[in-house]
């Protein structure tokens, strides 16, 4: 079988996860070119996927100038670059896997969708959770009519302290003004997409939202805290601070591909001395978490009403001790309740014999965990993208742009509702 010729645009963490799975594990992709301004990332693409030196480019213009040399693009650039790096490839007719969030506003989203459609491109985004066996089971139970009609969905996402710090408080999604994404867009476009996907017999019509930046602010810093942990924060403060970089970044580091990116080296090659030096000087992760200057909220609630009267709520909180995603779907004939991070799911129904309830349990213990490939979703997503490009019928999870638009629009509306303190009609 001919492999799918693929260009990687933005050879960072996410694009390489998909390229590895598609090219090496599934054997369906052939990576024929790589684009990244960072020579270190191009070297990684050469060594990992066999891209030749002559097929590595620093700028998308150089590969676009060659005309259409492949079947598809895996676009793993950062949020603020998605539109700019996606449109020219779509205009040349490339199918594309574009990381979420697709873009940061409704106008750009429609432009992206229209460009894909006008050029006959299959455009999919990376709502990987739809492919996680845990969420897929929930979808199947709903489609099989096990809980009747959906009445209410409640989801929550509690982001662990270290993950919050590395991504949203000190990390590259800490400033909407720089990356273009709010917390809801960067972290919870997955959750609002899941809500819309699970309840897609109807559509959202109204959204309200509250939230704010209330806990990770200068005024909440421990008394006497400095500005950089390793430079001017007293030991007496650091020893009681959860966010002290010694334990969170140097002794343990749960997402090592984030904090050492600014050193310009592959994170596995950065020495302890280089890490310490960066934290003392230029590394944004070395700054006191309360003084890091982020402009996103640290907690938010969203309340949604659907056209058929069903409702949903989602809440996100940064800086919790035990992280995880919970879901509770209430239907007219049953309920589904689960905790993704522990891989536990229950289907509960009414028992006519006892007039009480009885539950059936499902276990997803082998694909649990906050950081491990999105509960198994990464693998399923790239396989489905390959099937789509090959012209096969995609799965029920398929995150085509046409099917992913509602969740994105809901995020934009929820943020508007929060900022303007009013209910938004969709
Ligand atoms: N699906 C998910 O659950 C999930 C999880 C994490 C991140 N993401 C998203 O994936 C995307 C990538 O995140 P990441 O953590 O892999 O980022 P990253 O920083 O590791 O990778 C981005 C790469 O793009 C390169 N780049 C910069 N400018 C470029 C340009 N003009 N042309 C081509 N390449 C360019 C950078 O050098 C870098 O190597 C983001 O949009 C992020 O929000 C999605």
Tab-separated table of N, CA and C and ligand atoms in Angstrom, residues 9-15 18 35-38 41 58-60 75-82 84-85 99-101 126-128 172-173 181 186 190 257-258 261 374 378, ligand 1:
chain	number	residue	atom	x	y	z
A	9	UNK	N	4.435	20.512	9.771
A	9	UNK	CA	4.650	21.958	9.917
A	9	UNK	C	4.606	22.276	11.411
A	10	UNK	N	5.759	22.656	11.959
A	10	UNK	CA	5.868	22.862	13.405
A	10	UNK	C	6.204	21.532	14.059
A	11	UNK	N	7.507	21.214	14.095
A	11	UNK	CA	7.926	19.867	14.547
A	11	UNK	C	8.110	19.835	16.068
A	12	UNK	N	7.133	20.338	16.793
A	12	UNK	CA	7.240	20.352	18.251
A	12	UNK	C	6.665	19.091	18.858
A	13	UNK	N	6.289	19.223	20.120
A	13	UNK	CA	5.815	18.078	20.898
A	13	UNK	C	4.643	17.365	20.227
A	14	UNK	N	3.566	18.082	19.956
A	14	UNK	CA	2.342	17.433	19.481
A	14	UNK	C	2.495	16.843	18.076
A	15	UNK	N	3.058	17.625	17.155
A	15	UNK	CA	3.176	17.117	15.784
A	15	UNK	C	4.002	15.842	15.770
A	18	UNK	N	1.992	12.717	16.816
A	18	UNK	CA	1.163	12.170	15.729
A	18	UNK	C	2.031	11.540	14.636
A	35	UNK	N	8.928	21.356	8.404
A	35	UNK	CA	9.140	22.810	8.457
A	35	UNK	C	9.180	23.259	9.907
A	36	UNK	N	10.219	23.960	10.282
A	36	UNK	CA	10.307	24.525	11.635
A	36	UNK	C	11.481	25.512	11.633
A	37	UNK	N	11.284	26.707	12.211
A	37	UNK	CA	12.401	27.655	12.242
A	37	UNK	C	13.516	27.200	13.181
A	38	UNK	N	13.213	26.227	14.034
A	38	UNK	CA	14.178	25.779	15.034
A	38	UNK	C	14.973	24.578	14.486
A	41	UNK	N	14.686	21.218	16.218
A	41	UNK	CA	13.465	20.438	15.949
A	41	UNK	C	13.565	19.754	14.572
A	58	UNK	N	12.991	25.975	6.937
A	58	UNK	CA	12.830	26.879	8.091
A	58	UNK	C	11.549	27.700	7.979
A	59	UNK	N	11.017	27.808	6.747
A	59	UNK	CA	9.873	28.686	6.521
A	59	UNK	C	8.876	27.986	5.601
A	60	UNK	N	7.594	28.117	5.899
A	60	UNK	CA	6.591	27.439	5.064
A	60	UNK	C	6.653	27.902	3.605
A	75	UNK	N	-0.187	19.892	11.105
A	75	UNK	CA	0.177	21.239	11.552
A	75	UNK	C	0.148	21.285	13.082
A	76	UNK	N	1.348	21.323	13.668
A	76	UNK	CA	1.465	21.353	15.131
A	76	UNK	C	2.110	22.633	15.609
A	77	UNK	N	1.837	23.731	14.900
A	77	UNK	CA	2.371	25.022	15.357
A	77	UNK	C	1.568	25.492	16.577
A	78	UNK	N	2.067	26.520	17.247
A	78	UNK	CA	1.354	27.050	18.413
A	78	UNK	C	0.072	27.769	17.973
A	79	UNK	N	-0.838	27.909	18.917
A	79	UNK	CA	-2.196	28.409	18.666
A	79	UNK	C	-2.228	29.647	17.753
A	80	UNK	N	-1.373	30.636	18.069
A	80	UNK	CA	-1.445	31.922	17.371
A	80	UNK	C	-0.983	31.824	15.920
A	81	UNK	N	-0.348	30.682	15.542
A	81	UNK	CA	0.166	30.527	14.168
A	81	UNK	C	-0.731	29.649	13.301
A	82	UNK	N	-1.796	29.108	13.885
A	82	UNK	CA	-2.597	28.127	13.142
A	82	UNK	C	-3.145	28.675	11.826
A	84	UNK	N	-2.373	31.354	10.023
A	84	UNK	CA	-1.332	31.796	9.088
A	84	UNK	C	-0.616	30.623	8.414
A	85	UNK	N	-0.404	29.551	9.159
A	85	UNK	CA	0.327	28.412	8.579
A	85	UNK	C	-0.612	27.387	7.932
A	99	UNK	N	-3.840	21.159	14.880
A	99	UNK	CA	-4.041	21.053	16.331
A	99	UNK	C	-5.167	21.973	16.808
A	100	UNK	N	-5.727	21.603	17.946
A	100	UNK	CA	-6.722	22.467	18.570
A	100	UNK	C	-5.982	23.497	19.399
A	101	UNK	N	-6.545	24.649	19.710
A	101	UNK	CA	-7.762	25.175	19.115
A	101	UNK	C	-7.479	25.584	17.676
A	126	UNK	N	-7.658	18.227	16.499
A	126	UNK	CA	-7.152	17.187	17.407
A	126	UNK	C	-7.923	17.144	18.720
A	127	UNK	N	-9.233	16.932	18.624
A	127	UNK	CA	-10.011	16.712	19.847
A	127	UNK	C	-9.823	15.249	20.242
A	128	UNK	N	-8.626	15.001	20.753
A	128	UNK	CA	-8.188	13.625	21.006
A	128	UNK	C	-9.081	12.878	21.998
A	172	UNK	N	3.477	28.443	28.270
A	172	UNK	CA	3.221	29.173	27.018
A	172	UNK	C	1.758	29.494	26.749
A	173	UNK	N	0.846	28.989	27.621
A	173	UNK	CA	-0.565	29.386	27.494
A	173	UNK	C	-0.972	30.332	28.624
A	181	UNK	N	-5.087	32.386	23.079
A	181	UNK	CA	-6.097	31.492	23.657
A	181	UNK	C	-6.378	31.821	25.107
A	186	UNK	N	-7.795	27.100	25.401
A	186	UNK	CA	-6.599	26.252	25.389
A	186	UNK	C	-6.854	24.913	26.070
A	190	UNK	N	-11.628	21.048	24.508
A	190	UNK	CA	-11.910	19.604	24.496
A	190	UNK	C	-13.246	19.309	25.196
A	257	UNK	N	8.836	18.433	28.626
A	257	UNK	CA	8.994	19.059	27.309
A	257	UNK	C	8.574	20.526	27.310
A	258	UNK	N	7.963	21.012	28.397
A	258	UNK	CA	7.565	22.427	28.436
A	258	UNK	C	8.613	23.370	29.035
A	261	UNK	N	12.065	24.119	27.079
A	261	UNK	CA	12.003	24.472	25.657
A	261	UNK	C	12.794	25.757	25.381
A	374	UNK	N	-3.488	11.305	26.412
A	374	UNK	CA	-4.914	11.654	26.450
A	374	UNK	C	-5.798	10.408	26.578
A	378	UNK	N	-4.766	9.888	21.558
A	378	UNK	CA	-3.819	10.294	20.503
A	378	UNK	C	-3.735	9.248	19.390
B	1	LIG	N1	-4.683	17.976	21.376
B	1	LIG	C1	-4.243	18.302	22.561
B	1	LIG	O1	-4.768	17.855	23.560
B	1	LIG	C2	-3.085	19.238	22.694
B	1	LIG	C3	-2.206	19.138	23.779
B	1	LIG	C4	-1.157	20.048	23.864
B	1	LIG	C5	-1.016	21.028	22.908
B	1	LIG	N2	-1.913	21.121	21.886
B	1	LIG	C6	-1.796	22.151	20.840
B	1	LIG	O2	-0.806	21.717	19.922
B	1	LIG	C7	-0.152	22.845	19.336
B	1	LIG	C8	1.338	22.679	19.477
B	1	LIG	O3	1.685	22.604	20.833
B	1	LIG	P1	3.120	22.022	21.242
B	1	LIG	O4	3.154	21.970	22.711
B	1	LIG	O5	3.437	20.810	20.450
B	1	LIG	O6	4.042	23.249	20.752
B	1	LIG	P2	5.598	23.249	20.481
B	1	LIG	O7	6.079	24.592	20.882
B	1	LIG	O8	6.245	22.042	21.093
B	1	LIG	O9	5.678	23.098	18.911
B	1	LIG	C9	5.463	24.147	18.022
B	1	LIG	C10	6.564	24.104	16.985
B	1	LIG	O10	6.262	25.056	15.968
B	1	LIG	C11	7.485	25.638	15.550
B	1	LIG	N3	7.222	26.895	14.848
B	1	LIG	C12	7.229	28.155	15.324
B	1	LIG	N4	6.939	29.039	14.330
B	1	LIG	C13	6.738	28.298	13.205
B	1	LIG	C14	6.410	28.625	11.861
B	1	LIG	N5	6.225	29.895	11.469
B	1	LIG	N6	6.291	27.624	10.960
B	1	LIG	C15	6.482	26.334	11.336
B	1	LIG	N7	6.799	25.962	12.603
B	1	LIG	C16	6.905	26.930	13.524
B	1	LIG	C17	8.253	25.807	16.844
B	1	LIG	O11	9.632	26.001	16.626
B	1	LIG	C18	7.930	24.491	17.550
B	1	LIG	O12	8.886	23.483	17.259
B	1	LIG	C19	-0.710	24.071	20.066
B	1	LIG	O13	-1.699	24.678	19.278
B	1	LIG	C20	-1.313	23.487	21.322
B	1	LIG	O14	-2.359	24.268	21.852
B	1	LIG	C21	-2.929	20.246	21.774
